[in-house]
Each structure stands twice: as structure tokens, then as C-alpha cells.
């Protein structure tokens, strides 16, 4: 493969690509002024097309009353309720759960210690203690129960699929495509239909979370299996291993740490679904956030959001530590200590079942209300101080960048936009870019929400550009400086797991209801992941390469621009791709703060039954935009890359 | 030997801890209110505070006076309607119109029935913050809106005046209204109730112009007395063709919907739900306690019930 | 070692492993390349241009005798690693026959192949191919484990080979805790644990330091002496090939260039490529007297000391220089030629 692509690159160079792109854009702008307003396919807010109505009518055709789905629902419901009985809800005719807070803290810390190390055990105990002090023990445990259920079920599905995709090239290709779709399809689109299949309650919430959270585990498992050194596999085969033996004795054990990274990502994704799942009555912290939003109570919402962040950080650090644990088996001393610890845990559980103080988290030192008050005060202060300034920024960006871009996209005839975008894709990425672009754009026309799609596209492009720019700067900084990395990580984790709903209210106060607000929220949400990937990519550049560059007297900037960024090109392509997916996954949330267009369409489809079909079409349009941008950027990256992927040796 | 010593140490530790152990779980037996005949019912709670007020009071009375077990489910309206079909929802205490859903679930699928008015009147319309009504008294007449359109210009409204629309849950006729009344405005979707309220707060505080879609009853009216714009008055049938609407929104008689199963169960809770009726002021009182005074729904309900025994007795048929 | 040099060409009937017309072609519709003479005749670039295929192994035929150390040498990309994998069908050959102990390996089904790999062949890899999650002893006993031997049995056997390769005391360490040389000893032990008939080495020492490499080469020589296994050894290092190999197959672009003993390669290169290849060799260490002796001149006295034809030049230098008359090279009582100071000096001074 690598050889074939590289050969195609030795074509004769046509005029410089940037010139062609420039000319295309000029032609587009010129044509826009002539054809403005023709064939723009505008569709009003309450208007629908025949396709939308058809979708609405056929919504109920599947699901409900189907024995298969009922069986799944009952099993999942029971599983979640069982977990809740154990750690969060009064159960078995007792006024408290089976294990009280002391027992939960002890068990969690013990597991963290056994699978990770003592440091994360301390962190676990401290983290759980903190959410207890926030006055959110029961809500946190509900969230934890749901997360555990969703993650376990995700893994049950994802790991076998990941293994399959790891072993078969064809499965890998199909999986990548499907997973991209699963991750870009807005949750809101399938939230309501899911309740048709699985009724309202824990099952639907768990399965919604599963759909969103399983992809990373599939991806990383496949990736792990594929990156086991071929020599180890050959060694096993050369000794006469069967396929099964190779899988269980070589591939799986050697994939462990990467699979754990996948599990880690799945947990993070599951936690980020907590608030959204609350819309279909998922119990836990999400409810607290949504309730607080009804009265614009930023303090309470932030307090609950903070609990989610704390849970996320604890789970992240513990799984990371578990993944990093060396192969070595435990020393005798550790074994003895683990045994003693187990006894201690049993004692703690017994206490938590016997005494009220150990069963119900004490309510008296409540830091939650203080956090809420302080947050509200800070928010108000920020709004008062920066209010005028932020509106200025908003207007400048909106009028200077967003409006012209949007006007060009929405005001041009659909066929002109399609022609120009396909041409651009062809210039930048060859047929690999042009073909998907053409297909996606024509399907966008078919969804009937072309106009809204173009509005969303304008915002998405702008947001992604900002995300990539900020992510590159922060990522390079963190990748080159260990201390910066240490400090920036927790902030990034918080940015990634804090439910966006929490910072919508302050953002609304700072920027009003506008597309800019939505862009800002998307940037906050997407920058962390981009930064992390870039930083990891920069760190992975071999030390020798950087030293070589330094030894010939490169300046810092030269090292970054000529060595680190080009070598980390794969990571940066991935960062752009993930940044894009994250921005797109915020389109619906953006619709809640004034972005309108597709995001609003999806939200309205969720809320108004007669708009269901249109909402679904809008959701599909978001997916199509995602595929379009993804394919074009990937093709462009592949085309411009001077660094070929490692070619097969034989 | 070793084992024995281990056990000894453990017992000692356990005993030492037990010494300061304190109250045991289950020592205080929960007061079991009888009322077996009421049983359990599922109450959907829609995501606005006014609804929460209804739910709080009904759930409180049902639990305390009838000994029912009330399971509250936080659901969006559309999902709640689905719940009648799947048996997940028994009672909806505040329904805003939704003729299409009524047709589907009450007439076609026959899984739900109407249970009368809540007594609360719903009003949808266009509102401005109080300071605007004071500064520009004639703005409340829609005919003058074009005169002030320039005031409402924002970065989102492409040169026209901005009319800020609301939560995607609500049906709006605003695009048709703007067009049919020849207003120089553009409808901008705020996307959520949160965004609307924040916009009004900001507008009033910083004296910014704002024209937005809003509705009553809403707890926010306790904080700010928004002023409604008078659109051409509603006449029955003037909203028959959505694209040609040129009149105000109809007044909504908010009503209750229950599942067929629940209605047929003969539970005293059904009678309570059927009889439940109060006024906009009552609902606003309870809503304010929840939203502004930060009481829990139960505390708020308890307080209101104490002050309004006669109304409650009427619901219970005493 | 010297004993095997007596019969450089092995008779077919004696061969342990017999390879005939072996091809491995990568690329689309690879099957057609060996079948069509016009394609088979193309060189690498032309073949790729015309078909998109690359022939990693082209039309190789050779036999490996029991107990022999057979070295395959070539630069990287010459197809030698592919070749060794084709021998046990870790890579499926495109064409040709593989006969092992009279059995047609290419006809063997998956199960039979596994059985053979479990008992007859073992392989040592360039980057060791160890399992990082297993201790040394568990790595070594892996092959025994998968063929279902009981734990005590495989422990005992693993311990034996661990002692044999000089790893004693490291049984319970993990591979990452060992140096590269020690890791390769684990790889070696793992290969030996199955007690195979044939050991395959794929550039096993090229990832090691020169000092360690020499030590390991000596180790292989010692093992060969002690256990007497047949070995197929892949390397790109000529001195390694000369040191270990009874016979050497030199490959280029997948095809054989020359097959012979070390001194044949050095003494009688088949073409310029081989000549260039062996140019920097310390010829005195490789060439035997057989290659430099000449007809005695009529006036020369023939009563000098006698030496065999397989004595290395280096070993004979002193004797020849100290003798005041030419040294006779005698095999089986027959005079092959004589060697004087000039011949010795020409080799030792390496004026080629």
C-alpha cells in the first residue's frame, strides 16, 4: 500500500496548490456576488420536507413490544438497579444501601491500590471524600453506578469487536467508519427513539451512554492488537501456537496497557454523557445540573459539575496507573499488605452496614454550599468586569469573520458551493478527497436542511480553526516543557469532563445568545483533547532527532517548526480530526445558546414530536458534515505528507 | 497461633471502633404509613419550575394524606407522552396543548385520558424587559415595533431587529408572524429557556433592548415583571393555517393527563389528581420558594399546604 | 567443523531439508510471476513496473545436510528473512517445493504444520520476539506449554536449557530487566527447549553490541558442538557467516548468487558482486592452503615440511616463513602443490 501511494505522488507537479486554491476561492466570491440568493434551499424553522414527514411517521415502526429489546431492557435495568442497591439507594428493606460510604471509600481505595499504586489509592479516598463533603454523595453514587454499568456493558461489546477489528483488515475498515458515525451522531438524535426501544429508565440511559462510550474501547483494542510487535506473534507461530493460543497468550496480554487506555477513554466518555442522559431520567449528578439550570443557579450546577470532574479525574488516574503497572508480580511484602488491606476493607464494610455514621455521609461539614456561593460570586464578578469587553470581541469576530463566511456559504446557490468544495477537495486531497466530498454534499441536499447545514458549517470551520490553533500552541508548550504539562493536565481534564451545560450560563452572560457563544463553548470543550494529543505527539518525537537538530544550531522556533511538528505529523492529523469531532458533538449544545441551525433542529426534534423527522435529518446532516470535513482533511494531510508511513518490510 | 493473634488484634480494633460507633442502622424504624389501597404511581416532572410546583404539592399530599408512593421521573414532555404507552408514566400535571400528541395517545392508542384543567392559565407572547416599557411606552403595540427595529439589532440579526425565540420544546409561530405582520425583524433561536432568562437579566441590568418570546406562568416573573407586546388579538381559528398566522397566541388552559391504566385503577390518588386545581398565583408562590428561596420541593409543598388547607381538603373531597 | 568441509556438495538422499525452485512474490496476483517465464526473467524494477509485484525470493534451490550450519547471507532487502520464514511456511511460498525428511511441507495442513513447528523446527528472531509479560522461565517454556506438557516437565526442561545457554539465576526476571545479549539467550533457550531438529536463526545478533555479538557467536559454535543441531542461519555480516557457516548461500534481490564454503567464496568469487562483497575479508583467516598452493617449480627442493590443504593460511604463516624451503601441501599422500614465502605474504599483506 505505502509503496503504491508513494508512487502516485511522483506525478508531475501542476501549478502550486495554494495558487489553485486562491483562484478557486476568488472565483467563488465573484460568482457569489452575481448569484447571491439563488437556489439557497432555505427552509423555515417550523417547515418540513416530505422526507422529514416520512421519518416522523415511521419513527414508531421499530421497537416497543419487541421481545428482544424487552429482554435486554430488563437485564440492563436489573443490573443498574442492583449496582444502585449496593452503593447508592436504600435497598433490601434497609434505609441505607448495602454498602455505606465508608465501605465504598474503602473498597474503591483498595481496588485503586491493588490495580494501581498507593498514590492513586489516596487520591481515590480523597476524591470520594470530597464529593461526599460537597453534599452530593448519593447523586455521585448513582452516577457511579450508572457509569460502571455502562462501561462494563460497553467493554462487553467493544473488546470482542476490537479484537475482531484488530485481526481482520476488512473489519478494521468497516469499524473505523461506523465508529466515526457513532461518535459524530448527536446523542439527542437517538435519545428519544431509544426510549421507544428500551422505555424510560436506567436501561435507555445506559444504552445511550454505551453507544457513545464504546467506540474508543473498540478503536484502542484494535489498535493495541495491531501494534503488538510482529516478531512476538511470529515467534509464537513458529513454535506452533494455534490461533487461539496466539490470541490469549500473546496478543491479549501484550495489548493490555493500550486496552486499558481504551477503557479509560470509555469511562471519560461515559461520564460526559451523565448530563445528557439525565434528560431521559438517568439518576445522579446530571439531574442536579439540569435542575440548577432551570433556575440559572450557576453555583449549584458548578458544584455538581465539579463532582463529575472529580469522579472523572479519580477514575482516569486509577485506570492510567493500572495500565502503567509493570508486568512484575507482586512482592511478598505487597501480598501481605494487600491481604491485610482486604481485611481492613471487610471491617470498613461491616461498619458501613452497622452504624449510621458510616452508612450515610455526614451532612454537617458541607463544602458544597460554599462552593456554590463562591462560584456564583465569581461568575457575577467576571460578568460585571468583562461584560462590555466580551461583547466587543463577539461583535468583532462575528462581523469580521463569521458573517462573511456564513454569507458566502448560505448565500451561494447549493450547486455552486458543491462545485467549489468538491474542486477544493480535489486540489487538496485528490480523488480521495473529492469523492467523499461530492457524496456528502449531495446527501446534505437530500436531507432538506442544506441552509442550516451551511450556517453550522461556517461556525464549525471557524471553531475548528480556533481549536487547532490554540491546541497546537498549548500542546507544543506542554509537550516541550514537563512542568507545564503537569500543571495543564488537570485543567484539561476538567475542561473535558465538566458538563458544558454548567458553563453555558456564564457564557450566555458574557457573550449573549449568539453563534459566537456556541463557538466559544465548543472551543472550550474541544481544546483539551486537541492539546493532549499534540502534547503526546511532541513528546513522542525521538530525543535523538531533537538533539540532532540542536546540534546543528537550530533556534527553538526552527526545532519546533522544522523538526517536532513535522515528525509529530500523524499526531497532529489525529488532533485535528478529534478536535473536529468534539466541535461537532457540541453543535447541539450550541443550539441551546443561540447557534440555531442544525443544533436547534436536533434539539427541537427531540422536544417536538412533529419535528422529529427534521431533527433526525439535522442529526444526519451533522454526521455528513463530520464525514465531509474529516475525509477532506485526511486526504489533504495524506497528500501533503512528505513522511510516508512505515512501509511494510517484506 | 499466628491466626489467633491476628483475630485478636482485629477484634480489639473492631471493639475500639465500635465503642465510638454510635447509632446503629435501622435503630430508628421508619414510620410506615399504611394506605395500601393507594399504591404507587409514576409522576412525570417536566423541566420547568412551575411544573415542579404542581408536582411537589400533589406528591406531598398524595404521600402524606393518602399514603401513596410517588415515583417522580424527570422527563421532557415528548418523552413523558411516550411513557403513557409503555406504562412508565401515570400522571402529567401540566400539559401545554400538544393537540397532536393528544390525538395520538388519547384517541388513537387510547393509553391516556384527560383529567381536567389545572386551573392555571398559560400565556405565550412577545415580551420586553420592564425598563423598555418605561422608556418607550408605545412599544407594547406591535404596530410600533418597526419604528424601534433598529434598537434590537444584534450581531445575529443580519441588520434587522432581533426577535429572540425560546426553548425548542415550544411551538412558535414567530416566523410566520414576522412575515405576515411585515415586521422588519429576524427570528433568532436562543435555543433554551436558560438563554432567554439570562438575556432578560442582562437586558434589564445593562439597559439593553430585548424583544423575546416568553410565557406565563413562569417563576422568573417573580424576579422581573416582563411586559407583553400586544399582537393582533387571537380569534378562534385565526391560527388554523400555520403559514398564514397573523394573530396572537391562543390562551392555554393547562390541563392534566393520566394514563388509562391509572384512571381505571380506582386509586384515591386518581381522584386527587382529577380534583387538583389551583391558580397562577398559587403556582408562582410555590415556584418562587423552589427557584428563589432554594427550598426543596417537599419543603415548599409543606409550607404551601399548611397555609391552604381548605384548597387541599377540597381536592381530597373532605 | 573441518570434518564437514570434506564434502561440500551434499547428496540428495542425505539432505535433511531440500528446497527446489522456491519463489515468494508479494503483490497483486503474485501466482502468475513464477509461472510465466517472461515475468520470471524480469529484474526487480521491471517486474514492479510491469506487475506491481516484488519477488523477495526467486527460484532458489538448495539442500541442507543434517548437522550442517547453513548460512544465508545478503544485504538488507535481499530476501533472506523472507526465505527463512518460507522454510516453515510462516510466510506461504508462492511456488516451489519444500521437502523435510522426505515429507512435502507444502502439502502439510495447518495441523500437521503446527505439529512440525512444535517438535521439528525452532526459530530465533532478530529482535528476540520475547513475551514481555512472562518471566524468563515462562518464555522459555512457552513452546512446551502450548504443546500441552505438564508443568513440572516443562519447568525441568526449561531449567535445563536455561543452564545450557548460561542464563542460570535469571529464571524469574522479566525480559525488560535483561540486557540485549541476555534477552537473545532467552530467545535461544526458547528455541532449544522444544528439542527441535532444525534451528532457524533470523539475524539473531545484529541488534547486539559487537562484543556481545562475538560472545554469542562463540556460544552458537559451542552449542552446535554440544547439541549438534542442524542450523539455518541468516546474517548480513560476512565475518559472522564465515565464522559460523559450513556453507554459505549469498543472495541478491531474492536470487542466489553463489553457494559454497567460506573459502570458496573468498578464493573463487562467482562474479564481481561476490568479489566486492568479500574484498575486505582478512583472507588469511578464511583461505586455506588449498587456494594458494602452486605447482612446484622444477628447481625447488621438495623436502620441506608437509601441511594439509585445509590448514588456514594464518595458521601456516609462521611455519612457511620460518622454513628455508617451500612447504608441501599434501592430501591423502598426494602432493597438491607447494607454498613459498611470496604466496603467504601475498595473502597476509592482502595485496589482492
Tab-separated table of C-alpha atoms in Angstrom, chain A residues 43-47 59-60 64 73 94-96 191-193 195-196 198-201 278-281 287 291 293-297 300 336 339-340 343 347 350-357 359 380 383-384 391 394-395 398-399 403 406 505 508-509 512-516 590-597 600 603-611, chain B residues 6 10 13-15 17-26 28 30 45-49 52 72-80 82-83 85-86 88-89 98 100-101 104-105 109 154-157 162 164-173 175 186 188-199 201-202 205 208 218-219 290-292 294:
chain	number	residue	atom	x	y	z
A	43	UNK	CA	-36.261	26.025	4.984
A	44	UNK	CA	-38.128	27.854	7.775
A	45	UNK	CA	-37.997	26.869	11.425
A	46	UNK	CA	-41.333	25.066	11.540
A	47	UNK	CA	-41.286	23.924	7.913
A	59	UNK	CA	-40.489	6.650	13.939
A	60	UNK	CA	-42.519	4.144	15.887
A	64	UNK	CA	-41.587	-1.206	21.591
A	73	UNK	CA	-34.054	-3.757	28.820
A	94	UNK	CA	-32.982	-1.131	54.935
A	95	UNK	CA	-32.920	2.660	54.967
A	96	UNK	CA	-29.389	2.636	53.506
A	191	UNK	CA	-32.114	9.660	22.879
A	192	UNK	CA	-35.844	9.837	22.182
A	193	UNK	CA	-36.022	6.819	19.843
A	195	UNK	CA	-36.787	5.280	24.901
A	196	UNK	CA	-39.085	3.668	22.366
A	198	UNK	CA	-35.971	0.448	25.934
A	199	UNK	CA	-38.596	2.566	27.693
A	200	UNK	CA	-37.744	5.333	30.099
A	201	UNK	CA	-35.345	4.470	32.840
A	278	UNK	CA	-30.424	12.918	32.665
A	279	UNK	CA	-32.843	14.178	30.010
A	280	UNK	CA	-34.339	10.690	29.960
A	281	UNK	CA	-34.352	10.385	33.711
A	287	UNK	CA	-30.217	15.686	37.353
A	291	UNK	CA	-32.384	21.235	37.818
A	293	UNK	CA	-30.026	25.256	35.130
A	294	UNK	CA	-33.790	25.725	35.208
A	295	UNK	CA	-33.249	28.467	37.729
A	296	UNK	CA	-29.905	29.589	36.289
A	297	UNK	CA	-28.213	28.603	39.517
A	300	UNK	CA	-25.234	24.587	42.281
A	336	UNK	CA	0.938	-9.484	52.790
A	339	UNK	CA	-4.120	-9.279	52.431
A	340	UNK	CA	-4.169	-7.076	55.485
A	343	UNK	CA	-9.311	-7.457	55.988
A	347	UNK	CA	-14.122	-4.303	58.562
A	350	UNK	CA	-19.129	-4.165	58.225
A	351	UNK	CA	-19.054	-0.758	59.881
A	352	UNK	CA	-20.822	0.825	56.965
A	353	UNK	CA	-23.581	-1.747	57.314
A	354	UNK	CA	-23.881	-1.411	61.028
A	355	UNK	CA	-23.545	2.196	62.067
A	356	UNK	CA	-25.380	5.163	60.723
A	357	UNK	CA	-22.310	7.409	60.748
A	359	UNK	CA	-23.533	4.362	56.261
A	380	UNK	CA	-21.153	37.671	38.744
A	383	UNK	CA	-19.684	39.192	34.139
A	384	UNK	CA	-19.608	42.680	35.602
A	391	UNK	CA	-19.475	41.767	23.688
A	394	UNK	CA	-18.046	38.856	19.927
A	395	UNK	CA	-19.163	41.558	17.536
A	398	UNK	CA	-18.925	37.779	14.194
A	399	UNK	CA	-18.868	40.705	11.788
A	403	UNK	CA	-20.809	36.651	8.925
A	406	UNK	CA	-21.642	32.303	6.535
A	505	UNK	CA	-24.931	30.290	31.785
A	508	UNK	CA	-24.507	33.456	27.956
A	509	UNK	CA	-23.861	36.274	30.375
A	512	UNK	CA	-25.297	36.869	24.999
A	513	UNK	CA	-27.251	34.408	22.892
A	514	UNK	CA	-25.273	34.172	19.699
A	515	UNK	CA	-23.407	31.877	17.376
A	516	UNK	CA	-20.226	33.199	18.927
A	590	UNK	CA	-24.514	25.288	20.734
A	591	UNK	CA	-28.103	25.215	19.557
A	592	UNK	CA	-29.150	25.818	23.159
A	593	UNK	CA	-27.281	29.133	23.368
A	594	UNK	CA	-28.202	30.768	20.119
A	595	UNK	CA	-26.339	28.972	17.374
A	596	UNK	CA	-29.644	27.932	15.835
A	597	UNK	CA	-29.351	25.928	12.612
A	600	UNK	CA	-31.504	23.798	17.203
A	603	UNK	CA	-32.976	19.811	19.941
A	604	UNK	CA	-36.396	20.735	18.533
A	605	UNK	CA	-36.751	17.288	17.002
A	606	UNK	CA	-36.107	15.814	20.418
A	607	UNK	CA	-38.683	18.054	22.070
A	608	UNK	CA	-41.471	18.337	19.488
A	609	UNK	CA	-42.849	15.159	18.053
A	610	UNK	CA	-43.946	16.756	14.782
A	611	UNK	CA	-40.394	17.928	14.165
B	6	UNK	CA	-4.452	-11.819	64.081
B	10	UNK	CA	-8.809	-7.426	64.764
B	13	UNK	CA	-9.610	-2.820	66.728
B	14	UNK	CA	-13.228	-3.560	65.942
B	15	UNK	CA	-14.261	-3.173	69.536
B	17	UNK	CA	-14.074	1.464	66.843
B	18	UNK	CA	-17.422	0.110	67.939
B	19	UNK	CA	-17.011	1.990	71.173
B	20	UNK	CA	-17.345	5.238	69.299
B	21	UNK	CA	-19.710	3.600	66.856
B	22	UNK	CA	-22.847	5.418	67.798
B	23	UNK	CA	-26.246	4.903	66.355
B	24	UNK	CA	-26.936	1.668	64.569
B	25	UNK	CA	-28.526	1.346	61.168
B	26	UNK	CA	-32.208	0.539	61.354
B	28	UNK	CA	-35.000	4.114	64.089
B	30	UNK	CA	-39.289	4.285	59.645
B	45	UNK	CA	-41.776	16.087	36.099
B	46	UNK	CA	-41.306	18.378	33.125
B	47	UNK	CA	-38.279	20.624	33.114
B	48	UNK	CA	-39.736	23.912	34.320
B	49	UNK	CA	-40.215	25.178	37.817
B	52	UNK	CA	-42.238	21.252	39.633
B	72	UNK	CA	-41.039	11.230	40.163
B	73	UNK	CA	-39.429	10.993	36.765
B	74	UNK	CA	-37.664	13.943	35.224
B	75	UNK	CA	-38.655	13.867	31.600
B	76	UNK	CA	-39.103	16.110	28.631
B	77	UNK	CA	-42.784	16.417	27.626
B	78	UNK	CA	-42.490	14.385	24.463
B	79	UNK	CA	-40.815	11.526	26.297
B	80	UNK	CA	-43.419	11.690	29.039
B	82	UNK	CA	-44.377	8.147	25.180
B	83	UNK	CA	-44.337	6.921	28.777
B	85	UNK	CA	-47.793	3.943	26.227
B	86	UNK	CA	-45.016	1.995	27.894
B	88	UNK	CA	-43.628	4.252	32.658
B	89	UNK	CA	-45.705	7.366	33.298
B	98	UNK	CA	-49.966	19.299	22.297
B	100	UNK	CA	-51.061	16.149	18.024
B	101	UNK	CA	-49.933	14.072	20.977
B	104	UNK	CA	-52.068	10.029	19.067
B	105	UNK	CA	-52.080	8.784	22.626
B	109	UNK	CA	-53.617	4.428	21.005
B	154	UNK	CA	-27.550	42.445	17.119
B	155	UNK	CA	-24.671	40.540	15.605
B	156	UNK	CA	-27.101	37.707	14.901
B	157	UNK	CA	-29.954	39.515	13.216
B	162	UNK	CA	-33.812	40.672	16.629
B	164	UNK	CA	-35.304	36.131	20.344
B	165	UNK	CA	-37.120	32.817	20.352
B	166	UNK	CA	-37.104	30.235	23.047
B	167	UNK	CA	-36.798	26.673	24.102
B	168	UNK	CA	-37.076	24.215	21.240
B	169	UNK	CA	-39.842	22.478	23.179
B	170	UNK	CA	-42.315	25.248	22.417
B	171	UNK	CA	-44.200	25.633	19.223
B	172	UNK	CA	-43.708	29.092	17.847
B	173	UNK	CA	-45.489	30.941	15.075
B	175	UNK	CA	-41.515	33.347	11.739
B	186	UNK	CA	-35.413	38.381	12.200
B	188	UNK	CA	-33.126	34.243	16.255
B	189	UNK	CA	-33.258	30.960	18.151
B	190	UNK	CA	-31.895	31.319	21.648
B	191	UNK	CA	-32.298	27.571	21.988
B	192	UNK	CA	-33.180	27.324	25.649
B	193	UNK	CA	-35.188	28.839	28.461
B	194	UNK	CA	-31.921	29.385	30.285
B	195	UNK	CA	-30.684	31.553	27.453
B	196	UNK	CA	-33.913	33.564	27.420
B	197	UNK	CA	-33.835	34.273	31.129
B	198	UNK	CA	-30.178	35.194	31.029
B	199	UNK	CA	-30.905	37.524	28.129
B	201	UNK	CA	-31.491	39.622	33.148
B	202	UNK	CA	-28.707	41.130	31.102
B	205	UNK	CA	-29.426	45.194	34.270
B	208	UNK	CA	-30.128	46.774	26.687
B	218	UNK	CA	-43.027	31.262	34.959
B	219	UNK	CA	-41.081	31.677	38.184
B	290	UNK	CA	-38.226	26.441	44.995
B	291	UNK	CA	-36.399	28.661	42.498
B	292	UNK	CA	-35.571	31.744	44.531
B	294	UNK	CA	-33.994	27.405	47.367
